[in-house]
Amino acid sequence: MDITTWHLEQTDPAQLRPAAPPAEPVEIIRAEVVSPELNRFLYTAVGGDWCWTDRLGWTWPQWRDWLDRPGVETWVAYLRGTPVGYVELDGPAGGEVEIAYFGLLPQFTGRRIGGHLLTVALQRAWTLAERWPSLPATRRVWVHTCSLDGPAALSNYQARGMAVYNTEVEPSATPAATPGPWPGAARP
């Protein structure tokens, strides 16, 4: 099976097309205290069904060192106090902000939360330097997604005004089964 990877970008905040808010009140709050435990939970809970494996072997110090860099931010979406998704922004690259990770826990997809979370993520990416005065103003926000990600990922990025600037197709080296958020056992 081939894997297609799409690289998308915005080069101006005016390109953002906000999503309508979800029917349920969702709060999106920045996790300002570096917490490897929180980020690892979000990473596995959101990415377990989508073959997110590159960070599974990271040690606690590796997580801390990654998260404790200027311009790296974690924004968590909550529904009635429960985390439902997150976005990790990676902005130390000279005015370019990557949406490094983005997604929802499986039981919260299809509820219009993803478009709202992406809208807020893009707004926060464009204003990153306001929170990190040592960094230059954002001139570009980018992300990549692939055919292993959720079925709405690419269309959500495009609906929010991100444009594809590169597409790659490679043979898959990924196992047929995903690791899931619960290693060793499937969700009921």
PDB file of C-alpha atoms in Angstrom:
ATOM      1  CA  MET A   1       0.000   0.000   0.000  1.00  0.00           C
ATOM      2  CA  ASP A   2       1.321   3.438  -0.901  1.00  0.00           C
ATOM      3  CA  ILE A   3       1.148   6.331   1.558  1.00  0.00           C
ATOM      4  CA  THR A   4       0.345   9.795   0.250  1.00  0.00           C
ATOM      5  CA  THR A   5       1.623  12.768   2.260  1.00  0.00           C
ATOM      6  CA  TRP A   6       0.239  16.247   1.658  1.00  0.00           C
ATOM      7  CA  HIS A   7       2.137  19.334   2.833  1.00  0.00           C
ATOM      8  CA  LEU A   8      -0.128  22.338   3.380  1.00  0.00           C
ATOM      9  CA  GLU A   9       0.495  25.956   4.318  1.00  0.00           C
ATOM     10  CA  GLN A  10      -0.899  29.382   4.978  1.00  0.00           C
ATOM     11  CA  THR A  11       1.272  32.387   4.226  1.00  0.00           C
ATOM     12  CA  ASP A  12      -1.083  35.070   5.486  1.00  0.00           C
ATOM     13  CA  PRO A  13      -3.486  35.077   8.438  1.00  0.00           C
ATOM     14  CA  ALA A  14      -6.188  36.466   6.129  1.00  0.00           C
ATOM     15  CA  GLN A  15      -6.282  33.030   4.451  1.00  0.00           C
ATOM     16  CA  LEU A  16      -7.915  31.518   7.549  1.00  0.00           C
ATOM     17  CA  ARG A  17     -11.510  30.437   7.008  1.00  0.00           C
ATOM     18  CA  PRO A  18     -12.916  29.851  10.500  1.00  0.00           C
ATOM     19  CA  ALA A  19     -15.147  26.893  11.195  1.00  0.00           C
ATOM     20  CA  ALA A  20     -18.478  27.324  12.890  1.00  0.00           C
ATOM     21  CA  PRO A  21     -18.270  26.559  16.601  1.00  0.00           C
ATOM     22  CA  PRO A  22     -19.458  23.121  17.686  1.00  0.00           C
ATOM     23  CA  ALA A  23     -22.941  22.687  19.132  1.00  0.00           C
ATOM     24  CA  GLU A  24     -21.407  21.826  22.505  1.00  0.00           C
ATOM     25  CA  PRO A  25     -19.290  24.381  24.409  1.00  0.00           C
ATOM     26  CA  VAL A  26     -15.624  23.487  23.894  1.00  0.00           C
ATOM     27  CA  GLU A  27     -12.857  25.303  25.755  1.00  0.00           C
ATOM     28  CA  ILE A  28      -9.398  25.427  24.221  1.00  0.00           C
ATOM     29  CA  ILE A  29      -6.720  26.189  26.785  1.00  0.00           C
ATOM     30  CA  ARG A  30      -2.957  26.394  26.476  1.00  0.00           C
ATOM     31  CA  ALA A  31      -1.077  23.954  28.709  1.00  0.00           C
ATOM     32  CA  GLU A  32       1.515  26.467  29.906  1.00  0.00           C
ATOM     33  CA  VAL A  33       3.325  24.121  32.280  1.00  0.00           C
ATOM     34  CA  VAL A  34       5.565  21.634  30.476  1.00  0.00           C
ATOM     35  CA  SER A  35       4.144  18.184  31.192  1.00  0.00           C
ATOM     36  CA  PRO A  36       5.597  15.186  29.354  1.00  0.00           C
ATOM     37  CA  GLU A  37       2.866  13.031  30.920  1.00  0.00           C
ATOM     38  CA  LEU A  38       0.071  15.190  29.469  1.00  0.00           C
ATOM     39  CA  ASN A  39       1.603  15.371  26.021  1.00  0.00           C
ATOM     40  CA  ARG A  40       2.334  11.651  25.902  1.00  0.00           C
ATOM     41  CA  PHE A  41      -1.246  10.900  26.950  1.00  0.00           C
ATOM     42  CA  LEU A  42      -2.618  13.169  24.217  1.00  0.00           C
ATOM     43  CA  TYR A  43      -0.200  11.777  21.641  1.00  0.00           C
ATOM     44  CA  THR A  44      -1.192   8.165  22.275  1.00  0.00           C
ATOM     45  CA  ALA A  45      -4.904   8.816  22.854  1.00  0.00           C
ATOM     46  CA  VAL A  46      -5.259  10.815  19.626  1.00  0.00           C
ATOM     47  CA  GLY A  47      -2.656   9.154  17.430  1.00  0.00           C
ATOM     48  CA  GLY A  48      -2.892   5.508  18.449  1.00  0.00           C
ATOM     49  CA  ASP A  49      -5.414   4.713  15.727  1.00  0.00           C
ATOM     50  CA  TRP A  50      -3.460   6.654  13.075  1.00  0.00           C
ATOM     51  CA  CYS A  51       0.002   5.050  13.300  1.00  0.00           C
ATOM     52  CA  TRP A  52       1.601   7.846  15.311  1.00  0.00           C
ATOM     53  CA  THR A  53       4.650   5.902  16.448  1.00  0.00           C
ATOM     54  CA  ASP A  54       7.652   8.226  16.095  1.00  0.00           C
ATOM     55  CA  ARG A  55       7.514   9.375  19.736  1.00  0.00           C
ATOM     56  CA  LEU A  56       6.449   6.127  21.415  1.00  0.00           C
ATOM     57  CA  GLY A  57      10.020   5.319  22.408  1.00  0.00           C
ATOM     58  CA  TRP A  58      10.801   8.762  23.811  1.00  0.00           C
ATOM     59  CA  THR A  59      11.958   8.930  27.410  1.00  0.00           C
ATOM     60  CA  TRP A  60      10.548  11.416  29.889  1.00  0.00           C
ATOM     61  CA  PRO A  61      13.621  13.700  29.456  1.00  0.00           C
ATOM     62  CA  GLN A  62      13.208  13.614  25.665  1.00  0.00           C
ATOM     63  CA  TRP A  63       9.584  14.731  26.000  1.00  0.00           C
ATOM     64  CA  ARG A  64      10.557  17.474  28.471  1.00  0.00           C
ATOM     65  CA  ASP A  65      13.407  18.751  26.307  1.00  0.00           C
ATOM     66  CA  TRP A  66      11.176  18.865  23.231  1.00  0.00           C
ATOM     67  CA  LEU A  67       8.338  20.665  24.987  1.00  0.00           C
ATOM     68  CA  ASP A  68      10.535  23.075  26.941  1.00  0.00           C
ATOM     69  CA  ARG A  69      11.669  25.063  23.898  1.00  0.00           C
ATOM     70  CA  PRO A  70      10.587  28.617  23.091  1.00  0.00           C
ATOM     71  CA  GLY A  71       7.683  28.570  20.657  1.00  0.00           C
ATOM     72  CA  VAL A  72       6.463  25.054  21.410  1.00  0.00           C
ATOM     73  CA  GLU A  73       2.891  25.174  22.674  1.00  0.00           C
ATOM     74  CA  THR A  74       0.237  22.604  23.500  1.00  0.00           C
ATOM     75  CA  TRP A  75      -3.400  23.671  23.233  1.00  0.00           C
ATOM     76  CA  VAL A  76      -5.956  21.267  24.679  1.00  0.00           C
ATOM     77  CA  ALA A  77      -9.650  21.171  23.797  1.00  0.00           C
ATOM     78  CA  TYR A  78     -12.020  20.322  26.676  1.00  0.00           C
ATOM     79  CA  LEU A  79     -15.678  19.384  26.649  1.00  0.00           C
ATOM     80  CA  ARG A  80     -17.231  19.732  30.101  1.00  0.00           C
ATOM     81  CA  GLY A  81     -13.789  19.313  31.706  1.00  0.00           C
ATOM     82  CA  THR A  82     -12.761  16.288  29.647  1.00  0.00           C
ATOM     83  CA  PRO A  83      -9.837  16.545  27.197  1.00  0.00           C
ATOM     84  CA  VAL A  84     -11.153  15.798  23.710  1.00  0.00           C
ATOM     85  CA  GLY A  85      -8.240  16.770  21.478  1.00  0.00           C
ATOM     86  CA  TYR A  86      -5.145  18.862  21.136  1.00  0.00           C
ATOM     87  CA  VAL A  87      -2.745  20.698  18.894  1.00  0.00           C
ATOM     88  CA  GLU A  88       1.000  21.036  19.329  1.00  0.00           C
ATOM     89  CA  LEU A  89       2.581  24.074  17.702  1.00  0.00           C
ATOM     90  CA  ASP A  90       6.306  24.076  16.949  1.00  0.00           C
ATOM     91  CA  GLY A  91       7.434  27.620  16.246  1.00  0.00           C
ATOM     92  CA  PRO A  92      11.159  28.100  16.820  1.00  0.00           C
ATOM     93  CA  ALA A  93      12.036  28.001  13.088  1.00  0.00           C
ATOM     94  CA  GLY A  94      12.480  31.640  12.073  1.00  0.00           C
ATOM     95  CA  GLY A  95       8.872  32.724  11.612  1.00  0.00           C
ATOM     96  CA  GLU A  96       7.586  29.348  10.448  1.00  0.00           C
ATOM     97  CA  VAL A  97       5.160  27.546  12.744  1.00  0.00           C
ATOM     98  CA  GLU A  98       4.465  23.876  12.234  1.00  0.00           C
ATOM     99  CA  ILE A  99       1.280  22.254  13.419  1.00  0.00           C
ATOM    100  CA  ALA A 100       3.306  19.298  14.662  1.00  0.00           C
ATOM    101  CA  TYR A 101       0.369  17.278  15.993  1.00  0.00           C
ATOM    102  CA  PHE A 102      -3.364  17.826  15.765  1.00  0.00           C
ATOM    103  CA  GLY A 103      -6.371  15.668  16.405  1.00  0.00           C
ATOM    104  CA  LEU A 104      -9.257  14.453  18.511  1.00  0.00           C
ATOM    105  CA  LEU A 105      -9.768  11.437  20.719  1.00  0.00           C
ATOM    106  CA  PRO A 106     -11.787   8.920  18.669  1.00  0.00           C
ATOM    107  CA  GLN A 107     -15.083   9.265  20.528  1.00  0.00           C
ATOM    108  CA  PHE A 108     -15.198  13.020  19.828  1.00  0.00           C
ATOM    109  CA  THR A 109     -14.880  12.997  16.040  1.00  0.00           C
ATOM    110  CA  GLY A 110     -17.863  13.963  13.906  1.00  0.00           C
ATOM    111  CA  ARG A 111     -19.071  16.608  16.380  1.00  0.00           C
ATOM    112  CA  ARG A 112     -17.632  19.714  14.609  1.00  0.00           C
ATOM    113  CA  ILE A 113     -14.938  20.027  17.282  1.00  0.00           C
ATOM    114  CA  GLY A 114     -12.033  19.426  14.878  1.00  0.00           C
ATOM    115  CA  GLY A 115     -12.772  22.406  12.637  1.00  0.00           C
ATOM    116  CA  HIS A 116     -13.136  24.657  15.671  1.00  0.00           C
ATOM    117  CA  LEU A 117      -9.905  23.363  17.228  1.00  0.00           C
ATOM    118  CA  LEU A 118      -8.034  23.879  13.955  1.00  0.00           C
ATOM    119  CA  THR A 119      -9.414  27.411  13.658  1.00  0.00           C
ATOM    120  CA  VAL A 120      -8.092  28.265  17.121  1.00  0.00           C
ATOM    121  CA  ALA A 121      -4.790  26.481  16.391  1.00  0.00           C
ATOM    122  CA  LEU A 122      -4.222  28.580  13.284  1.00  0.00           C
ATOM    123  CA  GLN A 123      -5.141  31.776  15.129  1.00  0.00           C
ATOM    124  CA  ARG A 124      -2.650  30.883  17.876  1.00  0.00           C
ATOM    125  CA  ALA A 125       0.041  29.966  15.336  1.00  0.00           C
ATOM    126  CA  TRP A 126      -0.283  33.374  13.688  1.00  0.00           C
ATOM    127  CA  THR A 127       0.052  35.132  17.069  1.00  0.00           C
ATOM    128  CA  LEU A 128       2.836  32.923  18.489  1.00  0.00           C
ATOM    129  CA  ALA A 129       5.408  35.745  18.659  1.00  0.00           C
ATOM    130  CA  GLU A 130       3.059  37.762  20.890  1.00  0.00           C
ATOM    131  CA  ARG A 131       3.525  35.049  23.544  1.00  0.00           C
ATOM    132  CA  TRP A 132       7.212  34.469  22.731  1.00  0.00           C
ATOM    133  CA  PRO A 133       8.783  37.938  22.206  1.00  0.00           C
ATOM    134  CA  SER A 134      12.188  36.382  21.434  1.00  0.00           C
ATOM    135  CA  LEU A 135      10.747  34.813  18.267  1.00  0.00           C
ATOM    136  CA  PRO A 136      10.081  36.591  14.961  1.00  0.00           C
ATOM    137  CA  ALA A 137       6.544  37.204  13.771  1.00  0.00           C
ATOM    138  CA  THR A 138       4.904  34.262  12.057  1.00  0.00           C
ATOM    139  CA  ARG A 139       5.165  34.461   8.282  1.00  0.00           C
ATOM    140  CA  ARG A 140       4.055  30.919   7.477  1.00  0.00           C
ATOM    141  CA  VAL A 141       2.052  28.138   9.163  1.00  0.00           C
ATOM    142  CA  TRP A 142       2.422  24.641   7.783  1.00  0.00           C
ATOM    143  CA  VAL A 143       1.386  21.063   8.429  1.00  0.00           C
ATOM    144  CA  HIS A 144       1.619  17.692   6.786  1.00  0.00           C
ATOM    145  CA  THR A 145      -0.975  14.960   6.827  1.00  0.00           C
ATOM    146  CA  CYS A 146      -1.052  11.600   5.158  1.00  0.00           C
ATOM    147  CA  SER A 147      -3.380   8.892   3.952  1.00  0.00           C
ATOM    148  CA  LEU A 148      -2.918   7.084   7.296  1.00  0.00           C
ATOM    149  CA  ASP A 149      -4.483  10.018   9.196  1.00  0.00           C
ATOM    150  CA  GLY A 150      -8.169  10.455   9.928  1.00  0.00           C
ATOM    151  CA  PRO A 151     -10.443  10.608   6.882  1.00  0.00           C
ATOM    152  CA  ALA A 152     -11.401  14.252   7.570  1.00  0.00           C
ATOM    153  CA  ALA A 153      -7.851  15.544   8.160  1.00  0.00           C
ATOM    154  CA  LEU A 154      -6.990  16.809   4.671  1.00  0.00           C
ATOM    155  CA  SER A 155     -10.425  18.314   4.033  1.00  0.00           C
ATOM    156  CA  ASN A 156     -10.389  20.079   7.422  1.00  0.00           C
ATOM    157  CA  TYR A 157      -7.016  21.702   6.697  1.00  0.00           C
ATOM    158  CA  GLN A 158      -8.192  22.801   3.265  1.00  0.00           C
ATOM    159  CA  ALA A 159     -11.535  24.069   4.597  1.00  0.00           C
ATOM    160  CA  ARG A 160      -9.626  26.296   7.030  1.00  0.00           C
ATOM    161  CA  GLY A 161      -7.745  27.907   4.122  1.00  0.00           C
ATOM    162  CA  MET A 162      -4.557  25.866   4.018  1.00  0.00           C
ATOM    163  CA  ALA A 163      -3.254  25.093   0.524  1.00  0.00           C
ATOM    164  CA  VAL A 164      -1.359  22.001  -0.606  1.00  0.00           C
ATOM    165  CA  TYR A 165       2.144  22.950  -1.753  1.00  0.00           C
ATOM    166  CA  ASN A 166       3.669  19.463  -2.080  1.00  0.00           C
ATOM    167  CA  THR A 167       2.428  15.878  -2.401  1.00  0.00           C
ATOM    168  CA  GLU A 168       4.563  12.775  -1.984  1.00  0.00           C
ATOM    169  CA  VAL A 169       3.686   9.129  -2.582  1.00  0.00           C
ATOM    170  CA  GLU A 170       5.856   6.434  -1.008  1.00  0.00           C
ATOM    171  CA  PRO A 171       5.526   2.700  -0.451  1.00  0.00           C
ATOM    172  CA  SER A 172       4.350   1.946   3.064  1.00  0.00           C
ATOM    173  CA  ALA A 173       6.726   0.586   5.675  1.00  0.00           C
ATOM    174  CA  THR A 174       3.950   0.866   8.248  1.00  0.00           C
ATOM    175  CA  PRO A 175       2.433  -2.253   9.758  1.00  0.00           C
ATOM    176  CA  ALA A 176      -1.139  -3.065   8.754  1.00  0.00           C
ATOM    177  CA  ALA A 177      -2.319  -2.762  12.386  1.00  0.00           C
ATOM    178  CA  THR A 178      -2.089   0.486  14.339  1.00  0.00           C
ATOM    179  CA  PRO A 179      -0.690   0.502  17.895  1.00  0.00           C
ATOM    180  CA  GLY A 180      -3.922   1.932  19.293  1.00  0.00           C
ATOM    181  CA  PRO A 181      -4.079   4.127  22.372  1.00  0.00           C
ATOM    182  CA  TRP A 182      -4.093   1.094  24.673  1.00  0.00           C
ATOM    183  CA  PRO A 183      -0.947  -0.937  23.914  1.00  0.00           C
ATOM    184  CA  GLY A 184      -1.588  -4.641  24.281  1.00  0.00           C
ATOM    185  CA  ALA A 185      -5.386  -4.465  24.171  1.00  0.00           C
ATOM    186  CA  ALA A 186      -8.074  -2.995  21.976  1.00  0.00           C
ATOM    187  CA  ARG A 187     -10.726  -0.575  23.233  1.00  0.00           C
ATOM    188  CA  PRO A 188     -14.054  -2.230  23.957  1.00  0.00           C
TER     189      PRO A 188
END
